[in-house]
Each structure stands twice: as C-alpha cells, then as structure tokens.
Amino acid sequence: RAIATGKKTNNAAISLSPDGKVLKTILEYARDNNKSTGLVVTSSITHATPACFAAHNASRDSNDAIALDIYRCKVDVLLGGGKMHFQNRADGKFLLDSMRLMGYQIIENLNDTADKQPKIAGLFSEQDMPSVNDGRGGYLPEATKKALETLSKDKDGFFLMVEGSQIDWGGHNNDINYVTSEMIDFDKAIGEALKFASNDTNTLLIVTADHETGGLAIGDGNYETGEVTASFTTGSHTGVMVPVLAFGQGADAFTGFYDNTEIFYKMMAAFGLGE
C-alpha cells in the first residue's frame, strides 16, 4: 500500500486511508494519463500486492469485492491466478464474460494470443498459481515478456507491476528450497525486463520488496553445487531493510536510504506526474 499510494494505512487495508478514504494508486494515475497498465503475479490476481495497485477495500481477504474493483479499474493486462473470483461468483456476476465484451482477449495459456488484442486477461488457476517446485514451469518470465510486448505498443507509455508472490510464502514456511526456487524464477523475470529496458531508453525498471519474511540468514553456500546453508528467525515479516534496485531512465533517483512511501513519489516523478 505504501509503495502503491505513497501513504501508510491500517494493516490489511487495500489502498484506503485509516479513515476509509480511497487512496489513488500509481497504476490509476498511469491509467488516467493515457498509459497502459498491467499486473503479472504468481498468486491470485486479487492477492494483497496486486490488489493494492488496482482495488480499494478495508480487508485484503475480500477477494470477490477486490476482483470487482480490478474489473472496474480496466487494467489492460492481467496475468496470474484467481479465476474463481471472476467467474461463478456468489453474486452471479461473470466478470470474464463481461471483460470479453469490453474487448479483452481471455486466454487459457500464454501462447493463446492470436487475436493480438490490446487487452489480455489470463487467470490460469482457480486460486493461487502452483509453485515452481509443483510444476508452474517458466510462467513468470514468459508472462513478463508477454506483458511487456503487449503494453509497449502504447505510444504514451505504460506501468507494469510484476510480483514473484511466492518468495514471501517460502519465507513464512521457513522453507529455503521454496525461497530459492521462487527467487531464481523471479530473477529470470527480471532478466526479461532488463532485456526490454536495455533496448528502450525511456523505460525505468525498479526491483524491490514490500518487506523481508522469515529473518533469513545465509550461513554458507557452494556456488558450484548451488547449495546454501540457511536459517530463519521467525515465520513472520521482519523489519529488515530491503534493497531498491533501479535501471534505466530516472534510476539515479533510487539511491540511498528512504521510507517506502518515497518509492511512489519517485515513480510519479519519473512519469512526470504530480498528485
């Protein structure tokens, strides 16, 4: 929420102020300034992080209501899980059917984009996506590449948020194999973004996290075998500072130490926008 809106708020709230007022997100600012927008995740598309960019709700657990907000937000590219919150809902709304009428191509896999529609929605599991270790394959880097190819057709620019969602879950589980496999997958997605940004001098790439999870410490490792010795101090989030890495146009603004809310304002400045 702090990164998406530049404001801190109640725990579990989705882009609402502590007194319940809507906080406009960086994605919404981009949309309202004629830029294309996208969300690519390995969780449900209604999970807390993607929700904070395209929805407003007092509870991160209100998945059906968040799905309705995301639908109303008209995000141009949606790739992830969470299909159950868009179809066969308790309120009888079939949001994917409505999105198809709005001009979205609803895809079942990443190769299913023959229509080359400017708006694409692919919800590839009923809830969260499987993990890498459970057979997700190369979805995240491929989805990142697909989103970049689609959004970059907009001459006015775009905003894309890509999340390696399950890195956090590995930390909660204190499962180093889960963490490392998801991190390697996310690194491949970053590679796709770097390729794009290296060829487009107007693109700013930011890589960061909303928090650390698990109190992970690396005690030892072997580069040749790929093995690491790790330990955890908690199954929850920690206050450990996280890095903010940037590449491309405007990257020099992302140096030093600063509050997480500053990321929002630095992104706004990169877009040439003001609140």
Coordinates of C-alpha atoms in Angstrom, one line a residue:
R1 CA 0.0 0.0 0.0
A2 CA 2.8 2.4 0.8
I3 CA 4.5 1.7 -2.5
A4 CA 1.3 1.8 -4.5
T5 CA -0.2 5.0 -3.0
G6 CA 2.6 6.8 -1.1
K7 CA 0.6 6.6 2.1
K8 CA 0.7 4.3 5.1
T9 CA -2.6 2.8 6.4
N10 CA -4.2 0.1 8.5
N11 CA -2.8 -3.4 8.3
A12 CA -4.8 -5.5 5.9
A13 CA -6.4 -2.4 4.2
I14 CA -6.2 -2.2 0.4
S15 CA -5.4 1.3 -0.7
L16 CA -7.7 3.0 1.7
S17 CA -6.7 5.6 4.3
P18 CA -7.1 4.8 8.0
D19 CA -10.4 6.7 7.9
G20 CA -11.6 4.8 4.9
K21 CA -11.0 7.2 2.1
V22 CA -9.8 6.0 -1.3
L23 CA -6.1 6.4 -2.0
K24 CA -5.3 6.8 -5.7
T25 CA -2.6 4.3 -6.8
I26 CA 0.3 4.7 -9.2
L27 CA -1.4 2.4 -11.6
E28 CA -4.6 4.5 -11.5
Y29 CA -2.5 7.7 -12.1
A30 CA -0.9 6.0 -15.1
R31 CA -4.3 4.8 -16.5
D32 CA -5.8 8.3 -16.1
N33 CA -2.8 9.8 -18.0
N34 CA -3.5 7.5 -21.0
K35 CA -0.8 4.9 -20.2
S36 CA -1.5 1.2 -20.5
T37 CA -1.3 -0.8 -17.3
G38 CA -0.6 -4.4 -16.3
L39 CA -0.3 -6.8 -13.3
V40 CA 1.6 -10.1 -13.5
V41 CA 1.7 -12.3 -10.4
T42 CA 2.2 -15.9 -9.3
S43 CA -0.6 -15.5 -6.6
S44 CA -4.2 -14.8 -7.2
I45 CA -4.6 -11.5 -9.0
T46 CA -6.8 -10.5 -6.0
H47 CA -3.9 -11.1 -3.5
A48 CA -2.8 -8.2 -1.4
T49 CA 0.0 -6.8 -3.6
P50 CA -1.7 -6.7 -6.9
A51 CA -4.9 -5.6 -5.2
C52 CA -3.2 -2.6 -3.7
F53 CA -2.5 -1.3 -7.2
A54 CA -6.0 -1.7 -8.7
A55 CA -8.5 -2.0 -5.8
H56 CA -9.8 -0.4 -2.7
N57 CA -11.1 -2.4 0.3
A58 CA -11.0 -2.4 4.1
S59 CA -9.9 -6.1 4.0
R60 CA -7.3 -7.9 1.9
D61 CA -9.5 -11.0 2.3
S62 CA -12.5 -9.6 0.4
N63 CA -11.4 -11.4 -2.8
D64 CA -14.7 -11.2 -4.7
A65 CA -15.0 -7.4 -4.0
I66 CA -11.4 -6.9 -4.9
A67 CA -11.9 -8.8 -8.2
L68 CA -14.8 -6.4 -9.0
D69 CA -12.6 -3.4 -8.3
I70 CA -9.9 -4.8 -10.6
Y71 CA -12.5 -5.3 -13.3
R72 CA -13.7 -1.7 -12.9
C73 CA -10.1 -0.5 -13.0
K74 CA -9.8 -1.8 -16.5
V75 CA -6.2 -3.0 -16.2
D76 CA -5.0 -3.8 -19.7
V77 CA -3.0 -6.9 -18.9
L78 CA -3.9 -9.3 -16.1
L79 CA -1.9 -12.5 -15.7
G80 CA -2.0 -14.8 -12.6
G81 CA -4.4 -16.9 -10.7
G82 CA -7.8 -16.2 -9.0
K83 CA -10.2 -17.2 -11.7
M84 CA -12.8 -18.3 -9.1
H85 CA -13.2 -14.6 -8.0
F86 CA -14.1 -13.5 -11.6
Q87 CA -16.5 -16.4 -12.7
N88 CA -19.2 -18.3 -10.9
R89 CA -19.3 -15.8 -8.1
A90 CA -21.8 -15.8 -5.3
D91 CA -23.3 -12.5 -6.7
G92 CA -23.9 -14.2 -10.1
K93 CA -21.6 -11.8 -12.0
F94 CA -19.4 -13.4 -14.7
L95 CA -16.7 -10.8 -14.9
L96 CA -14.6 -12.6 -17.5
D97 CA -17.6 -12.7 -19.8
S98 CA -18.1 -9.0 -19.3
M99 CA -14.4 -8.3 -19.9
R100 CA -14.6 -10.2 -23.2
L101 CA -17.4 -7.9 -24.3
M102 CA -15.2 -4.9 -23.3
G103 CA -12.5 -6.0 -25.7
Y104 CA -10.3 -8.3 -23.6
Q105 CA -8.9 -11.5 -25.0
I106 CA -9.5 -14.1 -22.3
I107 CA -6.6 -16.5 -22.7
E108 CA -6.1 -20.1 -21.3
N109 CA -2.3 -20.1 -21.8
L110 CA 0.4 -17.6 -22.7
N111 CA 0.6 -18.8 -26.3
D112 CA -3.1 -18.1 -26.8
T113 CA -2.9 -14.5 -28.1
A114 CA -3.6 -15.0 -31.8
D115 CA -6.1 -12.1 -31.8
K116 CA -3.4 -9.7 -30.6
Q117 CA -6.0 -7.7 -28.6
P118 CA -4.6 -4.7 -26.7
K119 CA -6.3 -6.0 -23.5
I120 CA -5.4 -9.5 -22.2
A121 CA -6.7 -11.4 -19.2
G122 CA -5.2 -14.8 -18.3
L123 CA -6.3 -16.3 -15.0
F124 CA -4.6 -19.7 -15.1
S125 CA -5.8 -21.3 -11.8
E126 CA -8.9 -21.1 -9.6
Q127 CA -6.9 -19.6 -6.7
D128 CA -3.1 -19.1 -6.5
M129 CA -0.7 -20.4 -9.1
P130 CA 1.3 -23.5 -8.2
S131 CA 4.8 -23.1 -7.1
V132 CA 7.8 -23.6 -9.3
N133 CA 8.5 -26.9 -7.4
D134 CA 4.9 -28.0 -8.1
G135 CA 5.1 -27.6 -11.8
R136 CA 4.5 -23.9 -12.6
G137 CA 7.3 -24.0 -15.1
G138 CA 8.6 -20.8 -16.8
Y139 CA 5.3 -18.9 -16.4
L140 CA 6.6 -15.8 -14.6
P141 CA 9.4 -14.8 -17.1
E142 CA 7.2 -15.7 -20.0
A143 CA 4.3 -13.7 -18.7
T144 CA 6.6 -10.8 -18.0
K145 CA 7.8 -10.9 -21.6
K146 CA 4.2 -11.2 -22.9
A147 CA 3.0 -8.2 -20.8
L148 CA 5.9 -6.1 -22.0
E149 CA 5.3 -6.9 -25.6
T150 CA 1.6 -6.0 -25.3
L151 CA 1.9 -2.9 -23.2
S152 CA 4.8 -1.4 -25.1
K153 CA 2.5 -0.9 -28.1
D154 CA 1.1 2.1 -26.3
K155 CA 2.9 5.2 -27.6
D156 CA 2.0 7.0 -24.4
G157 CA 3.9 4.5 -22.2
F158 CA 2.8 2.0 -19.6
F159 CA 3.0 0.9 -16.0
L160 CA 3.6 -2.8 -15.2
M161 CA 3.8 -4.4 -11.8
V162 CA 5.3 -7.9 -11.7
E163 CA 5.4 -9.9 -8.4
G164 CA 7.2 -13.1 -7.5
S165 CA 4.5 -13.6 -5.0
Q166 CA 5.6 -16.9 -3.5
I167 CA 9.0 -15.9 -2.4
D168 CA 7.2 -14.5 0.7
W169 CA 5.4 -17.8 1.2
G170 CA 8.6 -19.7 1.3
G171 CA 9.8 -17.3 4.0
H172 CA 6.7 -17.9 6.0
N173 CA 7.2 -21.6 5.7
N174 CA 10.9 -21.3 6.6
D175 CA 11.5 -23.4 3.5
I176 CA 14.8 -22.5 1.9
N177 CA 14.1 -24.7 -1.2
Y178 CA 10.8 -22.9 -1.7
V179 CA 12.5 -19.5 -1.3
T180 CA 15.4 -20.2 -3.7
S181 CA 13.4 -21.8 -6.4
E182 CA 11.0 -18.8 -6.4
M183 CA 13.9 -16.3 -6.3
I184 CA 15.6 -18.0 -9.3
D185 CA 12.3 -17.8 -11.2
F186 CA 11.9 -14.1 -10.3
D187 CA 15.4 -13.5 -11.4
K188 CA 14.6 -14.8 -14.8
A189 CA 11.6 -12.5 -15.0
I190 CA 13.9 -9.6 -14.1
G191 CA 16.1 -10.7 -16.9
E192 CA 13.2 -10.3 -19.4
A193 CA 12.5 -6.8 -18.0
L194 CA 16.2 -5.9 -18.3
K195 CA 16.4 -7.0 -21.9
F196 CA 13.4 -4.8 -22.7
A197 CA 14.7 -1.8 -20.7
S198 CA 18.2 -2.1 -22.3
N199 CA 16.6 -1.7 -25.7
D200 CA 14.2 1.1 -24.7
T201 CA 15.9 4.2 -23.3
N202 CA 12.6 5.6 -21.9
T203 CA 11.9 2.6 -19.6
L204 CA 12.6 2.7 -15.8
L205 CA 12.9 -0.8 -14.1
I206 CA 12.6 -0.9 -10.3
V207 CA 13.2 -4.1 -8.3
T208 CA 12.3 -4.2 -4.6
A209 CA 10.1 -5.9 -2.0
D210 CA 7.5 -4.7 0.4
H211 CA 9.3 -6.4 3.3
E212 CA 11.5 -9.3 4.3
T213 CA 9.9 -12.5 5.5
G214 CA 11.4 -15.2 7.9
G215 CA 14.5 -13.4 9.1
L216 CA 16.5 -15.4 6.6
A217 CA 20.3 -15.6 7.2
I218 CA 22.7 -17.3 4.7
G219 CA 25.3 -19.1 6.8
D220 CA 27.3 -20.7 4.0
G221 CA 27.0 -21.8 0.4
N222 CA 28.6 -23.5 -2.6
Y223 CA 28.4 -21.8 -5.9
E224 CA 29.4 -24.9 -7.8
T225 CA 26.6 -27.1 -6.4
G226 CA 24.1 -24.4 -5.9
E227 CA 23.6 -25.3 -2.3
V228 CA 23.2 -22.8 0.6
T229 CA 23.1 -23.2 4.3
A230 CA 20.3 -21.0 5.7
S231 CA 18.4 -20.4 8.9
F232 CA 15.3 -18.5 9.8
T233 CA 14.5 -16.5 12.9
T234 CA 10.7 -16.2 12.5
G235 CA 7.7 -17.3 10.4
S236 CA 6.5 -13.7 10.0
H237 CA 7.6 -10.5 8.4
T238 CA 10.6 -8.6 9.8
G239 CA 11.8 -5.0 9.9
V240 CA 14.9 -5.8 7.9
M241 CA 15.6 -3.1 5.3
V242 CA 15.0 -4.2 1.7
P243 CA 17.0 -3.1 -1.3
V244 CA 15.6 -0.9 -4.0
L245 CA 17.4 -1.5 -7.3
A246 CA 16.7 0.5 -10.4
F247 CA 17.9 0.6 -14.0
G248 CA 17.2 2.9 -16.9
Q249 CA 15.7 6.3 -17.3
G250 CA 15.5 8.0 -13.9
A251 CA 17.3 5.2 -12.0
D252 CA 19.6 7.7 -10.3
A253 CA 16.7 8.9 -8.1
F254 CA 16.6 5.5 -6.3
T255 CA 19.8 5.7 -4.3
G256 CA 20.4 6.0 -0.6
F257 CA 18.0 5.2 2.3
Y258 CA 14.4 6.4 2.4
D259 CA 10.9 5.5 3.6
N260 CA 9.0 3.0 1.5
T261 CA 6.4 5.7 0.7
E262 CA 9.0 7.6 -1.3
I263 CA 9.0 4.9 -4.0
F264 CA 5.6 6.1 -5.0
Y265 CA 6.7 9.7 -5.3
K266 CA 9.8 8.8 -7.2
M267 CA 7.7 6.8 -9.7
M268 CA 5.3 9.7 -10.1
A269 CA 8.2 12.0 -10.8
A270 CA 9.6 9.5 -13.4
F271 CA 6.2 9.7 -15.1
G272 CA 6.2 13.5 -14.9
L273 CA 3.1 13.4 -12.8
G274 CA 2.0 15.2 -9.6
E275 CA -0.8 14.4 -7.1

